[in-house]
Short mmCIF file of C-alpha atoms in Angstrom, two decimals:
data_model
loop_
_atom_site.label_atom_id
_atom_site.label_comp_id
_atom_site.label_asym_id
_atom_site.label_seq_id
_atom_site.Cartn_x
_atom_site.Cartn_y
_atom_site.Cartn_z
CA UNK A 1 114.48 133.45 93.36
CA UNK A 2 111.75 132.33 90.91
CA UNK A 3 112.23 128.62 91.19
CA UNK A 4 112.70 129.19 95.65
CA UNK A 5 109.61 131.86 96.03
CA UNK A 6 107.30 128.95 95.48
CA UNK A 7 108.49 126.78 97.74
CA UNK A 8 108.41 129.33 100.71
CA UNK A 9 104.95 129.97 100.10
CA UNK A 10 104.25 126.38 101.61
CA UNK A 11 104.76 127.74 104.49
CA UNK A 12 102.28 130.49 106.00
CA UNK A 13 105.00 131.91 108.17
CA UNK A 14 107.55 131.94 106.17
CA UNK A 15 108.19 135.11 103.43
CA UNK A 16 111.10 134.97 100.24
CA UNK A 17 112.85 138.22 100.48
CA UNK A 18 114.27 139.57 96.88
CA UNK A 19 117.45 141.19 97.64
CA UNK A 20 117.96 143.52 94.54
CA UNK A 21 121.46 144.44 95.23
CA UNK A 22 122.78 140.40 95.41
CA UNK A 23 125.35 141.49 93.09
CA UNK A 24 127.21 143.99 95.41
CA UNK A 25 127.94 141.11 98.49
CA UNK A 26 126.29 138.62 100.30
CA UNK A 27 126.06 140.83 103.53
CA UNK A 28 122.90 142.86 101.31
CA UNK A 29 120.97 140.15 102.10
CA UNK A 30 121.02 140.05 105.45
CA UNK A 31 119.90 143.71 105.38
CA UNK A 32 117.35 143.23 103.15
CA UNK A 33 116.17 140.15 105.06
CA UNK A 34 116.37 142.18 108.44
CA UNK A 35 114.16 145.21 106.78
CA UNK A 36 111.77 142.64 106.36
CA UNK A 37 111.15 141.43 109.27
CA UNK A 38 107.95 142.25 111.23
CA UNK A 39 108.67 144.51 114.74
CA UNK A 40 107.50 141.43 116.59
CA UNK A 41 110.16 139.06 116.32
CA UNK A 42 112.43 138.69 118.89
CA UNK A 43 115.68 136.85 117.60
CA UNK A 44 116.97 135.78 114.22
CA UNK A 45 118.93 133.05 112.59
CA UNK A 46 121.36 133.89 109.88
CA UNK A 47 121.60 131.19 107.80
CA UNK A 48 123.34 131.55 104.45
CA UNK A 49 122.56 129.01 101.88
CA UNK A 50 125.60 127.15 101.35
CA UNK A 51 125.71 125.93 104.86
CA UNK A 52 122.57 123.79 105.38
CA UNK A 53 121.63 122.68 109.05
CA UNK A 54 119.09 119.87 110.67
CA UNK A 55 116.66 120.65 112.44
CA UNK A 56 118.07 119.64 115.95
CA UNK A 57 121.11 122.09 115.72
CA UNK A 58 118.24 125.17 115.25
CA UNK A 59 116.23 123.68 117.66
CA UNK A 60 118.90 123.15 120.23
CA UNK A 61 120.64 126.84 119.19
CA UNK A 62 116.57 128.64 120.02
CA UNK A 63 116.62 126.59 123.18
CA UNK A 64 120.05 127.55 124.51
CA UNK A 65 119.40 131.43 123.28
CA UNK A 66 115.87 131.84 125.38
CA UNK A 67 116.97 130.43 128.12
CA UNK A 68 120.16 132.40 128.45
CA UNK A 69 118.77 135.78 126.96
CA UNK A 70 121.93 136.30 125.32
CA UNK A 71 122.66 139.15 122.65
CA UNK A 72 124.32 136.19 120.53
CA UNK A 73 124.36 132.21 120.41
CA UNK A 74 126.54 130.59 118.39
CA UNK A 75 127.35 126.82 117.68
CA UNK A 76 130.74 125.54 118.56
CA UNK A 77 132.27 121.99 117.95
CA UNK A 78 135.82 121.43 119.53
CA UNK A 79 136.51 124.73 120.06
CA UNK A 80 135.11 125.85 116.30
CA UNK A 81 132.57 128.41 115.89
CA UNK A 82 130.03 127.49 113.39
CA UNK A 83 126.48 128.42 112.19
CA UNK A 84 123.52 129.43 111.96
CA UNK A 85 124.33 132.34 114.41
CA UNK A 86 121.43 133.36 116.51
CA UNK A 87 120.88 137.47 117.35
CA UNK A 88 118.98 138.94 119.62
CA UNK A 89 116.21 141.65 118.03
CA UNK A 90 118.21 143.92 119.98
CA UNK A 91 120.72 144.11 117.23
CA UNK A 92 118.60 144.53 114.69
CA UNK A 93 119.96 147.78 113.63
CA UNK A 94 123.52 146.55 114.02
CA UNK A 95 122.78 143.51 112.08
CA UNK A 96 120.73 146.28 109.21
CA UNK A 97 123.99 147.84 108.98
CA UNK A 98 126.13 144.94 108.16
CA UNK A 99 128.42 145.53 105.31
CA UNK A 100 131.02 142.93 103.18
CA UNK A 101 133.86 145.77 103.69
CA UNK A 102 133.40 145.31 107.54
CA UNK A 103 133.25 141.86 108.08
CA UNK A 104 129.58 141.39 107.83
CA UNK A 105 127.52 139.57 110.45
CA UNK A 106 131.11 138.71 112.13
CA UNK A 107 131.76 142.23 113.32
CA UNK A 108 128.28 142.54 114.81
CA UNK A 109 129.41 139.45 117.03
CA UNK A 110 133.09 140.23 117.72
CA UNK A 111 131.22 143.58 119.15
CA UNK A 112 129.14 141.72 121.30
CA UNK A 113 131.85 138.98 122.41
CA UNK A 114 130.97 139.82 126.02
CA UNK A 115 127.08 139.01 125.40
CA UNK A 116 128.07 136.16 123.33
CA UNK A 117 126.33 132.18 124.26
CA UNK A 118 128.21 129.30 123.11
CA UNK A 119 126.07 126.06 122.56
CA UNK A 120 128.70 122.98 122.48
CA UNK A 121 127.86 120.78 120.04
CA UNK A 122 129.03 117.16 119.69
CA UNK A 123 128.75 116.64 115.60
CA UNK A 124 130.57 119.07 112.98
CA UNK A 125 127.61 119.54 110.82
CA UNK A 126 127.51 122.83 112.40
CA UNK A 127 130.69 123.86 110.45
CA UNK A 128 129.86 122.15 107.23
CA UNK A 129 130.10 124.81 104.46
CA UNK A 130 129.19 123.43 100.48
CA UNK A 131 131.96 124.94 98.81
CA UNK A 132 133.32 122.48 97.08
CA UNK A 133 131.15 119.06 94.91
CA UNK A 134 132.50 117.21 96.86
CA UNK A 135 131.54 118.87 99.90
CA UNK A 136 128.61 118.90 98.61
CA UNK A 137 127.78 115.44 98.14
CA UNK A 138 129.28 114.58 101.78
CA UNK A 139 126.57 116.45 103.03
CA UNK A 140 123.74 115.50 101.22
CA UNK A 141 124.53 112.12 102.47
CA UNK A 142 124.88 113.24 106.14
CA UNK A 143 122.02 115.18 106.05
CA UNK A 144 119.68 112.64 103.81
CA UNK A 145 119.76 110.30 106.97
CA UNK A 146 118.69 112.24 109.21
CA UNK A 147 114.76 112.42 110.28
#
């Protein structure tokens, strides 16, 4: 947190979140992250850190969730859901409830299967996940080309 707080200052839109209770399961930050956010917004992206994304797969994912005013968007290559997963600000309070016992963000969208927007995409960088150096280096090479 003290080496990342910096860099988000950079940006005037952007605000680091300290999630005090990191310890207890990743699905505390995504409520602390979602307490955070100001009443205006209108969707969010989760995004978790070990699975990085360029800039046309968010752009692409906004795109396809305000023009189909779904609940939920979600990337898919070949029939593979991926990430970042896109909510509505309508779940909100679902997604502030969110806990690692209950699946997380992934109950909040097998809830909402119904409302759920699929945006094909043609590239599986949407289901790259750094778990692994090796992954790791893969996709810093992928993602070091791009613009």
């Amino acid at each position: 947190a003290d080496r990342l707080e910096p860099w988000a200052r950079r940006f005037p839109r952007a605000r680091a979140v300290r999630n005090s209770d990191w310890e207890t399961g990743k699905a505390t930050s995504v409520v602390a992250g979602v307490r955070a956010l100001p009443t205006s917004v209108q969707a969010v992206f989760v995004v978790a850190v070990d699975q990085p994304r360029p800039r046309e797969v968010l752009r692409a994912l906004l795109r396809r969730h305000q023009e189909s005013g779904a609940l939920v968007t979600v990337p898919v290559y070949r029939g593979r859901r991926g990430h970042p997963v896109m909510f509505s600000a309508a779940l909100l309070g679902e997604l502030e409830q969110v806990r690692d016992e209950s699946l997380g963000i992934r109950a909040v969208v097998e809830r909402h299967r119904d409302e759920t927007v699929e945006l094909l995409w043609d590239d599986d960088i949407v289901l790259l996940d750094l778990n692994t150096p090796e992954v790791y280096q893969e996709a810093w090479r992928r993602l070091s080309r791009r613009p």
